[in-house]
CSV table of C-alpha atoms and ligand atoms in Angstrom, one decimal:
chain,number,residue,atom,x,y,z
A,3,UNK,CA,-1.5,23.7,-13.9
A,4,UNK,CA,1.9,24.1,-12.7
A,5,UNK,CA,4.8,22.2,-14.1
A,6,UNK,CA,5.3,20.0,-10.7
A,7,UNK,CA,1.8,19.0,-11.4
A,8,UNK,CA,1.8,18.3,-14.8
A,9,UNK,CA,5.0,15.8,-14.1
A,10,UNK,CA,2.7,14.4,-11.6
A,11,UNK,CA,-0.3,13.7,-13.4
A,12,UNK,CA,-1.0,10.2,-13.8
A,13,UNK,CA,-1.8,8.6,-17.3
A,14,UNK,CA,-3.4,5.1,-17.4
A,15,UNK,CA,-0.9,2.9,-19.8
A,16,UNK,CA,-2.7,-0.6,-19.7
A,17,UNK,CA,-5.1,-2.8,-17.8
A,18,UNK,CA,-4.4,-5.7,-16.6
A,19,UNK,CA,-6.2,-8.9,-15.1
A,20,UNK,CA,-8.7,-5.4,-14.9
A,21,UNK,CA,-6.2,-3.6,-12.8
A,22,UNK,CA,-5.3,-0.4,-13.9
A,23,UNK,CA,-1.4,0.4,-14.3
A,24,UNK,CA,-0.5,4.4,-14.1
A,25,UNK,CA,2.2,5.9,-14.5
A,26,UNK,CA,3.1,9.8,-14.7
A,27,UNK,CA,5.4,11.9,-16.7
A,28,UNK,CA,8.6,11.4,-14.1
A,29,UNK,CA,8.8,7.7,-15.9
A,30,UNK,CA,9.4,9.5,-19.2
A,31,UNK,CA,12.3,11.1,-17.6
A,32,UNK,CA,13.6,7.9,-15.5
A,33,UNK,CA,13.4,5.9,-18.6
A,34,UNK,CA,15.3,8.6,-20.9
A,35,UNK,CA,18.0,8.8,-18.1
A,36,UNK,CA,18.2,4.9,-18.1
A,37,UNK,CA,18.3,3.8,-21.5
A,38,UNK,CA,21.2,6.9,-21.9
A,39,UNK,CA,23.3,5.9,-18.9
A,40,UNK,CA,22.8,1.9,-20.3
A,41,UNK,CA,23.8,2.9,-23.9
A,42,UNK,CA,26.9,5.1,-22.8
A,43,UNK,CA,28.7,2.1,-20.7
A,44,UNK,CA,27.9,-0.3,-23.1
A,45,UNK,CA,29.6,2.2,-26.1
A,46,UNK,CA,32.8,3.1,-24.2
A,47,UNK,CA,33.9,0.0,-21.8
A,48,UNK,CA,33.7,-3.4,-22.0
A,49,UNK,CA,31.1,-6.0,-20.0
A,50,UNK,CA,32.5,-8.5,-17.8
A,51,UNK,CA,30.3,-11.4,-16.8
A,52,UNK,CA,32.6,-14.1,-14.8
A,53,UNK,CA,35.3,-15.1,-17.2
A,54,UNK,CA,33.4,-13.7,-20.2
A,55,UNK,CA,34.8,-10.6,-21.7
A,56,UNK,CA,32.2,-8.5,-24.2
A,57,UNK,CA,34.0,-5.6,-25.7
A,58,UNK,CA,32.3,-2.3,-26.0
A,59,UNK,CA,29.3,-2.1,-29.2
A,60,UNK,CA,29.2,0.2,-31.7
A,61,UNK,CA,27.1,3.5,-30.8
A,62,UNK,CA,24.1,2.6,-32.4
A,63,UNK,CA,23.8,-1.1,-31.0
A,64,UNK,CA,24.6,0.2,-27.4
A,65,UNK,CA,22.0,2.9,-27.8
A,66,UNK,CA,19.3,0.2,-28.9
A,67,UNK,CA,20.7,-2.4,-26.4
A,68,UNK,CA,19.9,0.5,-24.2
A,69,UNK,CA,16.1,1.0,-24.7
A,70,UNK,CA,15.2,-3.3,-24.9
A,71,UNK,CA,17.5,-3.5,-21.6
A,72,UNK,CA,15.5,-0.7,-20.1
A,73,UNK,CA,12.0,-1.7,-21.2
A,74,UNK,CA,12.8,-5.4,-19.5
A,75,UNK,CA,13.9,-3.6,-16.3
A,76,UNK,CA,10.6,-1.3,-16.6
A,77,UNK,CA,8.3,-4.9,-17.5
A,78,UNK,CA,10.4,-6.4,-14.7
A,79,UNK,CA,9.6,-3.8,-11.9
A,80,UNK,CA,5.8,-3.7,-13.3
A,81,UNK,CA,5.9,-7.8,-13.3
A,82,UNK,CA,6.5,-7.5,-9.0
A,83,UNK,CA,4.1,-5.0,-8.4
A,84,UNK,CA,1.6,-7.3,-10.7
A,85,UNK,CA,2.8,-10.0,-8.3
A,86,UNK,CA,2.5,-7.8,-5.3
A,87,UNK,CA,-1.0,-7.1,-6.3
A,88,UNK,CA,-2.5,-10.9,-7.8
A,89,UNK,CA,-1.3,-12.1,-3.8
A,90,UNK,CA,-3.5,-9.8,-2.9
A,91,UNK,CA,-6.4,-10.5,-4.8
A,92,UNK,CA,-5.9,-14.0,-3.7
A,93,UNK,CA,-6.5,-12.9,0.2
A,94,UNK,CA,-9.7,-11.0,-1.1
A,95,UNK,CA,-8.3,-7.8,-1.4
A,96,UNK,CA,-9.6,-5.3,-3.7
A,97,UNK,CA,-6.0,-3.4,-5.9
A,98,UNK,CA,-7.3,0.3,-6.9
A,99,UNK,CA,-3.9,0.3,-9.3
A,100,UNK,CA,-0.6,-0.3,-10.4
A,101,UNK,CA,1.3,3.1,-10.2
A,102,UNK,CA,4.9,2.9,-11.8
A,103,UNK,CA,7.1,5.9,-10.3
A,104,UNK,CA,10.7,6.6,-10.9
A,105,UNK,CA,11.8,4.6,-7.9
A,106,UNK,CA,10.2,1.3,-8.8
A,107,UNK,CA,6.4,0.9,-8.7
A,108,UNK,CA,3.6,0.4,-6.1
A,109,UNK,CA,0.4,-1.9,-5.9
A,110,UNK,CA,-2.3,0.4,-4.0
A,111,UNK,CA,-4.5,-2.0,-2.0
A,112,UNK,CA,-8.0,-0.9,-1.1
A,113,UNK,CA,-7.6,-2.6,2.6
A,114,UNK,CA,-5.4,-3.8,4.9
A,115,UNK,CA,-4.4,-7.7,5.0
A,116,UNK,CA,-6.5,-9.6,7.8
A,117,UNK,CA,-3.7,-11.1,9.6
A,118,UNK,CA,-0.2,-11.3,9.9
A,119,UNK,CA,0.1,-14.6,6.7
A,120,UNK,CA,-1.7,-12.7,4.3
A,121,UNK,CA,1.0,-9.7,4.6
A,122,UNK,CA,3.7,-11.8,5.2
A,123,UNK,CA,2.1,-13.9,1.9
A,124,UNK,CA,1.5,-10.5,-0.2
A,125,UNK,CA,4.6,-8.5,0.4
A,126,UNK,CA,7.0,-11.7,-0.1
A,127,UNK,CA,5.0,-12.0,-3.6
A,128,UNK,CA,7.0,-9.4,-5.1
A,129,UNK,CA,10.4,-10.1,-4.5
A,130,UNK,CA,9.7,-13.7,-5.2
A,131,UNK,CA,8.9,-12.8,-8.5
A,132,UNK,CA,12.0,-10.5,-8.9
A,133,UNK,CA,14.5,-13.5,-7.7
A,134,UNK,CA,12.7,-15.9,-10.8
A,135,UNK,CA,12.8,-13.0,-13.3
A,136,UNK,CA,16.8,-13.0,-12.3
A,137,UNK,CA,17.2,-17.1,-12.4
A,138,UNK,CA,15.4,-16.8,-16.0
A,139,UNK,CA,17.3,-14.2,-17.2
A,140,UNK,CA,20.9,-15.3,-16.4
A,141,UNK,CA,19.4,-18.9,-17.7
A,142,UNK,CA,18.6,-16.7,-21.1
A,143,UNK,CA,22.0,-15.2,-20.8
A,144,UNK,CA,23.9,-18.8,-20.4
A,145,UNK,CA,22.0,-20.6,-23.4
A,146,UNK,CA,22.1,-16.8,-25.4
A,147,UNK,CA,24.2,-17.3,-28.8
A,148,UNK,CA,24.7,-13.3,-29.5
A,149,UNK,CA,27.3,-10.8,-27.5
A,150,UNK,CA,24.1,-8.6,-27.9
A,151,UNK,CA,21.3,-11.0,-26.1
A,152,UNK,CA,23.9,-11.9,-23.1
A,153,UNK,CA,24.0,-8.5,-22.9
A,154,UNK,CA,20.5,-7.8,-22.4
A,155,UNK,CA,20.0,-11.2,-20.4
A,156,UNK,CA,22.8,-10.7,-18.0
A,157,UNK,CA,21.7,-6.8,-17.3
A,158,UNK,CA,18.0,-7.2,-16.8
A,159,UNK,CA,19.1,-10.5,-14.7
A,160,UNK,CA,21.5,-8.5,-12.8
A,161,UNK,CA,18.6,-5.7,-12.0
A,162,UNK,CA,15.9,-8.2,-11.2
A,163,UNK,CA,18.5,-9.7,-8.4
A,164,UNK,CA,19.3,-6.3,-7.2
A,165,UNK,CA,15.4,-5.7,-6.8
A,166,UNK,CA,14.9,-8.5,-4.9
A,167,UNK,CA,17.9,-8.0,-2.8
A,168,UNK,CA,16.8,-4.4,-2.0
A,169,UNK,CA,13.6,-4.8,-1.4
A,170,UNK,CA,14.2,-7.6,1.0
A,171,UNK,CA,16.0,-4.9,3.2
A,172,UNK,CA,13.7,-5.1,7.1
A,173,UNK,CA,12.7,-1.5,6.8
A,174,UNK,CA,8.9,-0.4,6.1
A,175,UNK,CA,7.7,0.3,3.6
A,176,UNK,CA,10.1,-1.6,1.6
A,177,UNK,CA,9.0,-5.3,1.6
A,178,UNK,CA,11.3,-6.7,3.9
A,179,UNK,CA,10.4,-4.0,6.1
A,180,UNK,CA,6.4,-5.5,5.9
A,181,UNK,CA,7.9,-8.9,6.2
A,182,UNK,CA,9.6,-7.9,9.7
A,183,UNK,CA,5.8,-6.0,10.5
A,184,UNK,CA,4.4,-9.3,10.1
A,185,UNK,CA,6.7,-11.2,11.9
A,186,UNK,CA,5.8,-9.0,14.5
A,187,UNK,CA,2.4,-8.2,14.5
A,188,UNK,CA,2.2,-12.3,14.4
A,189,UNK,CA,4.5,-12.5,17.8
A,190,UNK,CA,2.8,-9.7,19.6
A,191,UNK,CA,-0.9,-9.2,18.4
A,192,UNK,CA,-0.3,-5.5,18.2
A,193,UNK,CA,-0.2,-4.2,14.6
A,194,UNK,CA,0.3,-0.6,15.6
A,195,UNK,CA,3.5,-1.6,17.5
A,196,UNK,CA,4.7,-3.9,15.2
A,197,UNK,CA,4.3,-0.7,12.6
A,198,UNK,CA,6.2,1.2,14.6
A,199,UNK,CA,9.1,-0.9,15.1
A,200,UNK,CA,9.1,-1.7,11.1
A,201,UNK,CA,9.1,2.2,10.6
A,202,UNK,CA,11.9,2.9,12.7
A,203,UNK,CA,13.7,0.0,10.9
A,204,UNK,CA,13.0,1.9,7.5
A,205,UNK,CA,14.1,5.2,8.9
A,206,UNK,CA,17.3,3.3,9.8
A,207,UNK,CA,17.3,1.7,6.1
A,208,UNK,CA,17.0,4.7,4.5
A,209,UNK,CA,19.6,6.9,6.6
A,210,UNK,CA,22.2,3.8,5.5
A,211,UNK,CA,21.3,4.3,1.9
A,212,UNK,CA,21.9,8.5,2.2
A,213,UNK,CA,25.1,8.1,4.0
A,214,UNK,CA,26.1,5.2,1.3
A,215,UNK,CA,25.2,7.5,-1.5
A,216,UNK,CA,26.9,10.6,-0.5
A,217,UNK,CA,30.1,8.3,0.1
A,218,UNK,CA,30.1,6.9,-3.4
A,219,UNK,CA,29.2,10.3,-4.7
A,220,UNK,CA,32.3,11.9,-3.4
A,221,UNK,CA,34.8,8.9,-5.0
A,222,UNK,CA,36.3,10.4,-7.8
A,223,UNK,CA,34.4,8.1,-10.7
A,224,UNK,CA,32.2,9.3,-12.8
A,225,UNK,CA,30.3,6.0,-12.7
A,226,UNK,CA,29.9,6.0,-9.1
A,227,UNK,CA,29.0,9.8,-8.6
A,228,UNK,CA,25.7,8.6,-10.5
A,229,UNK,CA,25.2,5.6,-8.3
A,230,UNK,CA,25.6,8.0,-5.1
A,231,UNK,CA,23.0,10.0,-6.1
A,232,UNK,CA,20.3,7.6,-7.1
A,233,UNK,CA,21.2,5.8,-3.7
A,234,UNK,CA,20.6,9.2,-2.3
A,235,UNK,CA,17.6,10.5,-3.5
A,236,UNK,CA,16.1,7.2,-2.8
A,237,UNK,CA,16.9,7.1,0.5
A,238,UNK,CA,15.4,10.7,1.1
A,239,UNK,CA,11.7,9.1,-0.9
A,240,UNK,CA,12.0,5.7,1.7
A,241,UNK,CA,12.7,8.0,4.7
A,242,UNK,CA,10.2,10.4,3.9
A,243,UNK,CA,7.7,7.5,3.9
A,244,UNK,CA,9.0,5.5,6.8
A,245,UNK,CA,9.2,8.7,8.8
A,246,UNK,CA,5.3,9.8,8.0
A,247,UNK,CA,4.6,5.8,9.0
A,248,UNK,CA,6.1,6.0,12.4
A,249,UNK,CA,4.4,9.4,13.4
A,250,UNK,CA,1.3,8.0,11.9
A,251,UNK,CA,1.3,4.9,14.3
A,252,UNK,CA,2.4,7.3,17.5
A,253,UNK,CA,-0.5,9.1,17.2
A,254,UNK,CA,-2.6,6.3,16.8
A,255,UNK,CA,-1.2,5.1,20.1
A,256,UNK,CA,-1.8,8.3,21.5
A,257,UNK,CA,-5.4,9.5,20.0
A,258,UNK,CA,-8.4,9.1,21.8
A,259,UNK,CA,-12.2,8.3,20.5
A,260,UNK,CA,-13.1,12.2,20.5
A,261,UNK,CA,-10.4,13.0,18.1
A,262,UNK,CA,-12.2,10.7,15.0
A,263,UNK,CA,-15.4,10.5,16.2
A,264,UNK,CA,-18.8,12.0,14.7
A,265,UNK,CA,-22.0,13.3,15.9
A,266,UNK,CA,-24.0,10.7,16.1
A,267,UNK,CA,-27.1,10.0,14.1
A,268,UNK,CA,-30.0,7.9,16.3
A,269,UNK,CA,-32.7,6.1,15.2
A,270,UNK,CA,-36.0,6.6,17.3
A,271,UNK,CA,-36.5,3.1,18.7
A,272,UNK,CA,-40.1,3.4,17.5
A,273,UNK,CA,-38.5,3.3,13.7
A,274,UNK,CA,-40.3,1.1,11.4
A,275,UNK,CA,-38.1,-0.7,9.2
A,276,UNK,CA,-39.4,0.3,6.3
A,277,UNK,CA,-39.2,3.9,7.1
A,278,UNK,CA,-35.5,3.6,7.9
A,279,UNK,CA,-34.7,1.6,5.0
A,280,UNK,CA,-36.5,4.0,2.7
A,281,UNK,CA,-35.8,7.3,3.9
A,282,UNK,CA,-32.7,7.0,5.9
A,283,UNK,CA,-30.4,4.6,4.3
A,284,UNK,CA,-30.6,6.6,1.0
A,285,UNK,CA,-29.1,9.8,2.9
A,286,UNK,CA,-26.5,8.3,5.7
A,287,UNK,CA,-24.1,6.0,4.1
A,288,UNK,CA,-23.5,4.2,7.1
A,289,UNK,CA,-22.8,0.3,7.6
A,290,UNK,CA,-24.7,0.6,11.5
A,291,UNK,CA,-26.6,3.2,13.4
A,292,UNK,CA,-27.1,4.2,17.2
A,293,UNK,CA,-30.4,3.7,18.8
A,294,UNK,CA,-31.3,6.2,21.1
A,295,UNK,CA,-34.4,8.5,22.5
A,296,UNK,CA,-33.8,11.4,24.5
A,297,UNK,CA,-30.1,11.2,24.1
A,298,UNK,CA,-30.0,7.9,25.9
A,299,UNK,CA,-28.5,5.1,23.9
A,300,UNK,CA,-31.0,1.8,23.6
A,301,UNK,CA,-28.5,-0.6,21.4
A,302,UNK,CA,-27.0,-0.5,17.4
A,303,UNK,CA,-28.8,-1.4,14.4
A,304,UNK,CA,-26.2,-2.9,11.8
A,305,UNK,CA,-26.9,-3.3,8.0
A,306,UNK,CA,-25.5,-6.7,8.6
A,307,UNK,CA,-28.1,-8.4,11.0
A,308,UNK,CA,-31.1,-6.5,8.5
A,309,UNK,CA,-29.6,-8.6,5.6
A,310,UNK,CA,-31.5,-11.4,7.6
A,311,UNK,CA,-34.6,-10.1,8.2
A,312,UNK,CA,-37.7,-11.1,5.9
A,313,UNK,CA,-38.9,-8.6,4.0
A,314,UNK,CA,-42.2,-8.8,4.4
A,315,UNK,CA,-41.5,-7.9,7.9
A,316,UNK,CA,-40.3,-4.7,7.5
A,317,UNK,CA,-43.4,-2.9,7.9
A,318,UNK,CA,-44.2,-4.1,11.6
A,319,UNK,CA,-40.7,-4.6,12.6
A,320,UNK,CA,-39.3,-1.7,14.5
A,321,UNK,CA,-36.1,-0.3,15.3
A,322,UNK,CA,-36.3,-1.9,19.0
A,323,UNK,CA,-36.6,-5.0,17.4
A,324,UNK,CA,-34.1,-5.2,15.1
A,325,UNK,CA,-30.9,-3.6,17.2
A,326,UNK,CA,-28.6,-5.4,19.1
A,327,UNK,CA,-29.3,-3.9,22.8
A,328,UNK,CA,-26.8,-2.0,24.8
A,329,UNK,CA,-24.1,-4.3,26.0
A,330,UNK,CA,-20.6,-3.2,27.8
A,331,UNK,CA,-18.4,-3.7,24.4
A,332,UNK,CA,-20.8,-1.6,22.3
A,333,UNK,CA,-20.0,1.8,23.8
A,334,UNK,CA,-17.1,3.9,25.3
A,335,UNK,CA,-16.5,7.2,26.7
A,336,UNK,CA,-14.6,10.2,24.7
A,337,UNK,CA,-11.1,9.3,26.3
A,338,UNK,CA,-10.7,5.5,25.5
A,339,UNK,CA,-8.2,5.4,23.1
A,340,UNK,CA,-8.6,4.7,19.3
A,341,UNK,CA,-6.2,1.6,20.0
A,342,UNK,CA,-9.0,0.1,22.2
A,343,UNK,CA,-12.0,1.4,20.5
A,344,UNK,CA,-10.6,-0.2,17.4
A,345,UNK,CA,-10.4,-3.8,18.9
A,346,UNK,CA,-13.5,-3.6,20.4
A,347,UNK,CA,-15.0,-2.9,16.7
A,348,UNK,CA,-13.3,-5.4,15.5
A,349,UNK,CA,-14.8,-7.8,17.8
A,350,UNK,CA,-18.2,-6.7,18.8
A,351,UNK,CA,-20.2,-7.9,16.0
A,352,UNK,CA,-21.7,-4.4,14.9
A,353,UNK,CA,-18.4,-2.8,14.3
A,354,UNK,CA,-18.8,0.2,15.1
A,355,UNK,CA,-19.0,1.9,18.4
A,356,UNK,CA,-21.1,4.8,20.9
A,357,UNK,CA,-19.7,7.5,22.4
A,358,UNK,CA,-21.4,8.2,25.8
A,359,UNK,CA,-20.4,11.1,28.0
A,360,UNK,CA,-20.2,10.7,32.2
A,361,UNK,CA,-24.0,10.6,32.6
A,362,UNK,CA,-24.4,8.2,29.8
A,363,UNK,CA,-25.7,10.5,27.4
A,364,UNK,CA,-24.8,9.5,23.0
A,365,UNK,CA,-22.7,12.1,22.1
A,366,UNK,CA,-21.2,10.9,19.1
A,367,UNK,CA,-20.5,7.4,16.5
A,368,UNK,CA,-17.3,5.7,15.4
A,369,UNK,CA,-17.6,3.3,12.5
A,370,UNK,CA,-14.4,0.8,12.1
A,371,UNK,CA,-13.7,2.1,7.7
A,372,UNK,CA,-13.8,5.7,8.8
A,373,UNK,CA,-10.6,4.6,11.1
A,374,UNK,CA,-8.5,2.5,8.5
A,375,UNK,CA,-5.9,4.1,6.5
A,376,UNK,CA,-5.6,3.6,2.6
A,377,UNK,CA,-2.7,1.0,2.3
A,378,UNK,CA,0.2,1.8,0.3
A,379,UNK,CA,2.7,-1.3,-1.3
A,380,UNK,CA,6.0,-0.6,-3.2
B,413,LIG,ZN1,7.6,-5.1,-3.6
């Protein structure tokens, strides 16, 4: 194992509301870096909060002020994320896991939100949660009796509001950015578009953040030189991910069926039920199947419209039967595009689609999961 791999392994810390929360061996670093750059300003200068002056604590104190101030930052990141990924649940998605990496976190979803609400509703989750994490804290840090808990209070308040702030900047994949894709997607019925515009938006984001970084990198404080950089080098991991999302949706503007689609596997409309449920289902993991003899398509069979069927029938039932028959928005040829291929999947009932060639002949299958992308949420 190489030592790049090793940092990014991924340990499982906790579990919660059954959702597993990662993170990998980077955090370690992060969380060193923070609690040392936290306990160093509070040691050597003084905290001003509005007209309250806190001078600086003794070493220890500001080393241990350090670690509780990061740990609430760390619970505070984890806490959006967590809200990120409860939305979620709550439009009936499934969440594969919490990942917490040295830029902030991410709730992995295991499908895309329906329609524009639901990712308006799940991406404004999280910075919803960050802006009443901030209100509590500064609350905590007004009624807090001890230089020490202001301290803590007033720093974790302060970071919440920035997280908030910053991710509420329009550029994808930030959640502004999925905000503004929503917006979109809602005023144009064209999710791939309203991607695209949302990626260019975070590319746009993300070059502000590099060209802001390397400006307060090259001020003479010492201070500000680490500010610069962090701005920097998360400006490069936004427009590294921003970038890959606008290529991703220009080629799904510009891909046609033949480039995802694959051979196709026909049922014999003479198929009894029974035969296809017991020997064919076990080895094709497949939600719908063409229909076809002699290479000419007769209709689709979905797992859907089976669900229906009496079992008792399945030994006289055959595969004619059973199948929707051929009808205009159940096949395409190799050239359609995967744009068009996708709405009709989405709409035809079997979702799923045949490929014919010029004479009509099934040359090959497109089912709608094996054309969805596994979403990403920071
Ligand atoms: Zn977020």
């Amino acid at each position: 194992m190489s030592v790049r791999d090793f940092y990014k392994q991924k340990i499982t810390v906790a579990r919660v509301y059954g959702i597993p929360v990662r993170i990998d061996y980077r955090w370690f670093v992060v969380f060193a870096l923070s609690v040392w750059l936290i306990a160093s300003n509070l040691h050597t200068s003084p905290l001003e909060i509005g007209t309250m002056h806190l001078p600086p604590v003794a070493r220890f104190t500001a080393w241990m002020l350090g670690v509780i101030t990061t740990a609430g930052l760390f619970l505070s990141v984890f806490g959006h994320e967590l809200s990120h990924a409860l939305m979620a649940r709550a439009e009936g998605i499934e969440i594969e896991e919490i990942i917490l990496h040295p830029f902030g976190g991410l709730a992995r979803l295991r499908s895309q939100p329906e329609s524009p609400g639901a990712e308006f509703r799940i991406a404004i989750a999280g910075p919803a949660a960050s802006f009443v994490f901030a209100v509590l804290a500064f609350v905590g840090a007004w009624f807090a009796v001890y230089q020490t808990a202001v301290t803590v209070f007033f720093l974790v308040g302060s970071g919440n509001l920035l997280l908030a702030i910053f991710n509420l900047f329009p550029g994808y994949p930030l959640d502004g950015g999925r905000v503004l894709r929503a917006l979109l997607w809602r005023r144009t019925g064209d999710i791939v578009q309203a991607t695209r515009m949302a990626g260019i938006c975070g590319v746009l984001v993300a070059g502000t953040l590099i060209t802001f970084g390397i400006y307060m990198a090259v001020a003479p404080s010492f201070h500000a030189y680490f500010m610069g950089l962090w701005s920097v080098l998360v400006g490069l991991f936004l427009l590294d991910a921003a970038v890959s999302v606008v290529r991703q949706s220009q080629s799904l503007r510009t891909a046609v069926v033949s480039d995802a689609m694959s051979p196709p596997f026909a049922l014999e409309p003479d198929l009894l039920v029974s035969r296809f449920i017991d020997e064919v289902l076990p080895l094709h993991r497949q939600t719908a199947f063409p229909v076809a003899s002699n290479g000419r398509l007769h209709g689709i069979i979905s797992l859907q419209d089976l669900k229906s069927l009496p079992r008792e029938t399945w030994r006289v039932k055959r595969a004619r039967d059973v199948m929707r028959p051929i009808a205009p928005q159940m096949f395409v040829t190799q050239t359609t595009t995967l744009m068009h291929a996708r709405e009709l999947m989405q709409t035809n009932g079997v979702g799923s689609l045949a490929i014919v060639d010029q004479k009509g002949d099934l040359i090959g299958f497109l089912q709608s999961g094996t054309l969805r992308a596994r979403k990403k949420r920071g």
